[in-house]
Amino acid sequence: MNVSFWVMAISFMIIRLSPGDPAIARLGAGADPAAIDALRKQLKLDVNPLQQLVSYIVDLLHGNLGTSLQFGSDVFETIRRTLPLTLTYIFFSAFFALLLSIPIGVVLGWTNKASFVYIYRSITSVIIATPNFFIAMVGILLFSIRRDWAPVFGYVAEFPQNLKFLWLPVAINTLIMTAIISRVLQSSVVETKNEEFVETGIIRGVSRPRFFWYYILKPSMAPTVVLMSYMMGTMLGATVILETIFSLPGIGRELVGAVLASDYPLVQGILLFFGVITVALSFLGDICAYLLDRRVKL
């Protein structure tokens, strides 16, 4: 809650320091000054930012996120309409990244051959260093323009037609997450191999499936799960770029439009949800890490 509060407070102050007047943005630059002043009073923009923050917190405690200046609709309804799409391809990306990272990280960490590890780290370093928007552009060139396997932009909400629009953004996120997660898992497996309890398992003659799960994979997954929960939270911010490129009607694209229109209530509501979701994912990651390895302290 403490983190969520500061996310809300800092974003509240930053957006009010940014240039632009939401009243002028809503009515137009040629609007009557009296109408602009009346709207600013209605939006409580005629008082100092501290009073605006207190008023916003009071409304927030009553479950009121405000009304969007662009659409005139409740901010919570806008978030409820756009957030599911964003969360859908983030969770799909995390799921597939985990499926790919486990075999790659375990095999490379267990064998630890210098030549394979060097090639693998070189490839993943290039992927990690490449901006996601550039990877998205290359993906559009290869799979949308040359092959026509995915639409260049747009979205259809019905299942399974929506999969045709989602698979390329999911693949891009999966590629980036796999490069990072598999590296962490590989390093974790190398460290786990040197633990004393692993030698004990070998001496006791534990069966191979049990040995790899309880002695290698399970303790090695603890830092990987924590990293994965953190990455899922940061991916909420990355959706701003991908949803803009692919014209997906998710919450990231909604945030871009709200910032350009100086839609204070909508920007604050979206950033507040981003903060709450990130904190919740980090907490769940810590819990899962503790269940996988009791040496992890909450």
Coordinates of C-alpha atoms in Angstrom, one line a residue:
M1 CA 0.0 0.0 0.0
N2 CA 2.9 2.3 0.8
V3 CA 4.4 1.9 -2.7
S4 CA 1.0 2.3 -4.3
F5 CA 0.4 5.5 -2.4
W6 CA 3.7 7.0 -3.6
V7 CA 3.1 5.9 -7.2
M8 CA -0.2 7.7 -7.0
A9 CA 1.2 10.9 -5.3
I10 CA 4.2 11.2 -7.6
S11 CA 2.3 10.6 -10.8
F12 CA -0.3 13.1 -9.5
M13 CA 2.3 15.8 -9.1
I14 CA 4.3 15.1 -12.3
I15 CA 1.3 15.3 -14.6
R16 CA 0.3 18.7 -13.1
L17 CA 3.8 19.9 -13.7
S18 CA 3.6 18.9 -17.4
P19 CA 2.6 21.5 -20.0
G20 CA -1.0 21.7 -21.1
D21 CA -4.3 22.7 -19.7
P22 CA -7.0 19.9 -19.6
A23 CA -9.8 22.5 -19.8
I24 CA -8.3 24.0 -23.0
A25 CA -7.7 20.6 -24.4
R26 CA -11.3 19.6 -23.8
L27 CA -12.9 22.9 -25.0
G28 CA -10.4 23.9 -27.7
A29 CA -7.9 26.8 -27.8
G30 CA -10.6 29.1 -29.3
A31 CA -13.1 28.6 -26.5
D32 CA -14.6 31.4 -24.5
P33 CA -12.2 32.2 -21.5
A34 CA -15.2 32.3 -19.2
A35 CA -16.2 28.7 -20.2
I36 CA -12.6 27.6 -19.7
D37 CA -12.5 29.1 -16.2
A38 CA -15.8 27.5 -15.4
L39 CA -14.6 24.1 -16.5
R40 CA -11.3 24.5 -14.5
K41 CA -13.4 25.2 -11.4
Q42 CA -15.6 22.2 -12.1
L43 CA -12.5 20.0 -12.4
K44 CA -11.0 21.6 -9.2
L45 CA -8.0 22.9 -11.2
D46 CA -8.4 26.4 -9.8
V47 CA -6.8 25.5 -6.4
N48 CA -3.2 24.6 -5.7
P49 CA -1.9 21.1 -6.4
L50 CA -1.8 20.1 -2.7
Q51 CA -5.5 20.8 -2.3
Q52 CA -6.1 18.9 -5.5
L53 CA -4.2 15.9 -4.2
V54 CA -6.2 15.9 -0.9
S55 CA -9.4 16.1 -2.9
Y56 CA -8.3 13.2 -5.1
I57 CA -7.4 11.0 -2.1
V58 CA -10.8 11.7 -0.5
D59 CA -12.6 10.7 -3.7
L60 CA -10.3 7.7 -4.0
L61 CA -11.3 6.5 -0.5
H62 CA -14.9 6.6 -1.6
G63 CA -14.1 4.4 -4.6
N64 CA -14.3 7.3 -7.1
L65 CA -11.4 7.5 -9.7
G66 CA -13.0 10.4 -11.4
T67 CA -14.4 11.0 -14.9
S68 CA -12.4 11.0 -18.1
L69 CA -12.1 14.4 -19.6
Q70 CA -11.9 12.9 -23.1
F71 CA -14.9 10.5 -23.0
G72 CA -17.0 11.8 -20.1
S73 CA -17.2 8.3 -18.7
D74 CA -16.1 6.8 -15.4
V75 CA -12.3 6.2 -15.3
F76 CA -12.8 2.8 -13.7
E77 CA -15.1 1.7 -16.6
T78 CA -12.4 2.7 -19.1
I79 CA -9.8 0.7 -17.2
R80 CA -12.1 -2.3 -16.8
R81 CA -12.6 -2.2 -20.6
T82 CA -9.0 -2.0 -21.7
L83 CA -7.0 -3.8 -18.9
P84 CA -8.1 -7.4 -19.7
L85 CA -6.5 -7.3 -23.2
T86 CA -3.2 -6.1 -21.8
L87 CA -3.1 -8.6 -19.0
T88 CA -4.0 -11.4 -21.4
Y89 CA -1.0 -11.1 -23.6
I90 CA 1.3 -10.3 -20.6
F91 CA 0.3 -13.5 -18.9
F92 CA 0.6 -15.5 -22.1
S93 CA 4.0 -14.1 -22.7
A94 CA 5.1 -15.0 -19.2
F95 CA 3.7 -18.5 -19.5
F96 CA 5.5 -19.3 -22.8
A97 CA 8.7 -17.6 -21.6
L98 CA 8.7 -19.9 -18.5
L99 CA 8.1 -23.0 -20.7
L100 CA 11.1 -22.0 -22.9
S101 CA 13.4 -20.8 -20.1
I102 CA 13.2 -23.9 -17.9
P103 CA 14.8 -26.4 -20.3
I104 CA 17.2 -23.9 -21.7
G105 CA 18.4 -22.7 -18.3
V106 CA 18.6 -26.1 -16.7
V107 CA 20.4 -27.8 -19.7
L108 CA 23.0 -25.0 -20.0
G109 CA 23.4 -24.7 -16.3
W110 CA 23.9 -28.4 -15.7
T111 CA 26.3 -29.1 -18.7
N112 CA 27.9 -25.6 -18.3
K113 CA 30.0 -26.1 -21.5
A114 CA 32.0 -22.9 -22.1
S115 CA 31.4 -22.8 -25.9
F116 CA 27.6 -23.3 -25.6
V117 CA 27.3 -20.8 -22.7
Y118 CA 29.3 -18.2 -24.6
I119 CA 27.2 -18.5 -27.8
Y120 CA 24.0 -18.5 -25.7
R121 CA 25.0 -15.4 -23.7
S122 CA 26.1 -13.6 -26.9
I123 CA 22.7 -14.2 -28.5
T124 CA 20.7 -13.2 -25.4
S125 CA 22.8 -10.1 -24.9
V126 CA 21.9 -8.9 -28.4
I127 CA 18.2 -9.6 -27.7
I128 CA 18.3 -7.8 -24.3
A129 CA 20.1 -4.8 -25.7
T130 CA 17.8 -4.4 -28.7
P131 CA 14.8 -2.0 -28.0
N132 CA 11.4 -3.8 -28.1
F133 CA 10.0 -1.4 -30.6
F134 CA 12.8 -2.3 -33.1
I135 CA 12.1 -6.0 -32.6
A136 CA 8.4 -5.3 -33.1
M137 CA 9.3 -3.5 -36.4
V138 CA 11.4 -6.4 -37.6
G139 CA 8.6 -8.8 -36.6
I140 CA 6.0 -6.8 -38.6
L141 CA 8.4 -6.7 -41.6
L142 CA 9.0 -10.5 -41.5
F143 CA 5.6 -11.8 -40.5
S144 CA 3.1 -9.2 -41.6
I145 CA 4.5 -7.6 -44.7
R146 CA 6.5 -10.4 -46.3
R147 CA 4.5 -13.5 -45.0
D148 CA 1.0 -12.1 -44.1
W149 CA 0.9 -14.3 -41.1
A150 CA -0.2 -11.4 -38.8
P151 CA -2.1 -8.2 -39.4
V152 CA -0.1 -5.0 -39.4
F153 CA -2.5 -3.3 -37.0
G154 CA -6.0 -3.6 -35.6
Y155 CA -7.8 -6.0 -33.3
V156 CA -10.9 -8.3 -33.2
A157 CA -12.2 -9.2 -29.8
E158 CA -13.9 -12.5 -30.7
F159 CA -12.0 -15.7 -29.9
P160 CA -10.2 -17.4 -31.8
Q161 CA -10.0 -14.6 -34.3
N162 CA -8.2 -12.4 -31.8
L163 CA -5.3 -14.9 -31.6
K164 CA -4.2 -13.7 -35.1
F165 CA -3.7 -10.2 -33.8
L166 CA -2.1 -11.2 -30.5
W167 CA 0.4 -13.9 -31.4
L168 CA 3.1 -11.5 -32.7
P169 CA 3.1 -9.2 -29.7
V170 CA 3.1 -12.2 -27.4
A171 CA 6.0 -13.7 -29.4
I172 CA 8.0 -10.5 -29.1
N173 CA 7.4 -10.3 -25.3
T174 CA 8.2 -14.0 -24.9
L175 CA 11.5 -13.6 -26.8
I176 CA 12.7 -10.7 -24.6
M177 CA 11.5 -12.4 -21.3
T178 CA 13.1 -15.8 -22.3
A179 CA 16.4 -14.1 -22.9
I180 CA 16.5 -12.6 -19.4
I181 CA 14.8 -15.4 -17.4
S182 CA 16.8 -18.2 -18.9
R183 CA 20.1 -16.4 -18.2
V184 CA 19.1 -16.0 -14.5
L185 CA 18.0 -19.6 -14.3
Q186 CA 21.2 -20.8 -15.9
S187 CA 23.3 -18.9 -13.4
S188 CA 21.1 -20.1 -10.5
V189 CA 21.5 -23.7 -11.6
V190 CA 25.3 -23.4 -11.7
E191 CA 25.3 -22.0 -8.2
T192 CA 22.9 -24.7 -6.9
K193 CA 25.1 -27.4 -8.3
N194 CA 27.8 -26.4 -5.8
E195 CA 25.6 -26.6 -2.8
E196 CA 26.2 -29.3 -0.2
F197 CA 22.7 -30.7 -0.3
V198 CA 23.2 -31.5 -4.0
E199 CA 26.2 -33.7 -3.2
T200 CA 24.1 -35.4 -0.5
G201 CA 21.4 -36.2 -3.0
I202 CA 24.0 -37.8 -5.4
I203 CA 25.5 -39.9 -2.6
R204 CA 22.0 -41.1 -1.5
G205 CA 21.3 -42.3 -5.0
V206 CA 18.1 -40.2 -5.4
S207 CA 16.2 -41.0 -8.6
R208 CA 17.0 -38.7 -11.6
P209 CA 13.5 -37.1 -11.8
R210 CA 13.4 -36.4 -8.0
F211 CA 17.0 -35.2 -8.1
F212 CA 16.4 -32.7 -10.8
W213 CA 13.1 -31.4 -9.3
Y214 CA 13.9 -31.2 -5.6
Y215 CA 17.7 -30.7 -5.7
I216 CA 18.3 -28.6 -8.8
L217 CA 15.2 -27.0 -10.4
K218 CA 13.1 -26.2 -7.3
P219 CA 15.8 -24.1 -5.4
S220 CA 17.0 -22.6 -8.6
M221 CA 13.5 -21.4 -9.6
A222 CA 13.2 -19.1 -6.5
P223 CA 15.2 -16.2 -7.9
T224 CA 13.7 -16.8 -11.3
V225 CA 10.2 -16.5 -10.0
V226 CA 11.0 -13.3 -8.2
L227 CA 12.5 -11.8 -11.4
M228 CA 9.6 -13.0 -13.5
S229 CA 7.0 -11.3 -11.2
Y230 CA 9.0 -8.1 -11.4
M231 CA 9.2 -8.3 -15.2
M232 CA 5.5 -8.8 -15.5
G233 CA 5.0 -5.6 -13.6
T234 CA 7.5 -3.7 -15.8
M235 CA 5.9 -5.1 -18.9
L236 CA 2.8 -3.0 -18.1
G237 CA 4.9 0.1 -19.0
A238 CA 6.3 -1.6 -22.1
T239 CA 2.7 -2.1 -23.4
V240 CA 2.6 1.6 -24.2
I241 CA 5.0 1.0 -27.0
L242 CA 3.8 -2.4 -28.3
E243 CA 0.1 -1.4 -28.2
T244 CA 0.8 1.8 -30.1
I245 CA 2.8 -0.1 -32.8
F246 CA 0.2 -2.8 -33.2
S247 CA -2.8 -0.5 -32.6
L248 CA -4.2 -2.8 -29.8
P249 CA -7.0 -1.3 -27.7
G250 CA -5.2 -2.0 -24.4
I251 CA -4.6 0.1 -21.4
G252 CA -1.1 1.1 -22.6
R253 CA -2.5 2.8 -25.7
E254 CA -5.2 4.3 -23.6
L255 CA -2.5 5.9 -21.4
V256 CA -0.8 7.4 -24.4
G257 CA -4.0 9.1 -25.6
A258 CA -4.8 10.3 -22.0
V259 CA -1.4 11.9 -21.7
L260 CA -1.6 13.6 -25.1
A261 CA -5.1 15.0 -24.2
S262 CA -4.0 16.0 -20.6
D263 CA -6.7 13.8 -19.3
Y264 CA -5.6 14.0 -15.6
P265 CA -8.2 11.6 -14.0
L266 CA -7.6 8.8 -16.6
V267 CA -3.8 9.1 -16.4
Q268 CA -3.9 9.0 -12.6
G269 CA -6.3 6.1 -12.6
I270 CA -4.2 4.0 -15.0
L271 CA -0.9 4.7 -13.2
L272 CA -2.6 3.8 -9.9
F273 CA -3.7 0.5 -11.3
F274 CA -0.1 -0.1 -12.7
G275 CA 1.3 0.5 -9.2
V276 CA -1.2 -1.8 -7.5
I277 CA -0.7 -4.6 -10.0
T278 CA 3.1 -4.3 -9.9
V279 CA 3.1 -4.5 -6.1
A280 CA 0.7 -7.4 -6.1
L281 CA 2.8 -9.4 -8.6
S282 CA 6.0 -8.7 -6.6
F283 CA 4.3 -10.0 -3.5
L284 CA 3.0 -13.1 -5.2
G285 CA 6.6 -13.7 -6.6
D286 CA 8.0 -13.5 -3.1
I287 CA 5.4 -16.0 -1.8
C288 CA 6.1 -18.4 -4.6
A289 CA 9.9 -18.1 -4.1
Y290 CA 9.5 -18.9 -0.4
L291 CA 7.4 -21.9 -1.2
L292 CA 10.0 -23.2 -3.6
D293 CA 13.0 -22.5 -1.3
R294 CA 12.3 -22.0 2.4
R295 CA 15.8 -20.4 2.7
V296 CA 14.2 -17.3 1.1
K297 CA 13.1 -14.7 3.6
L298 CA 9.9 -12.8 3.1

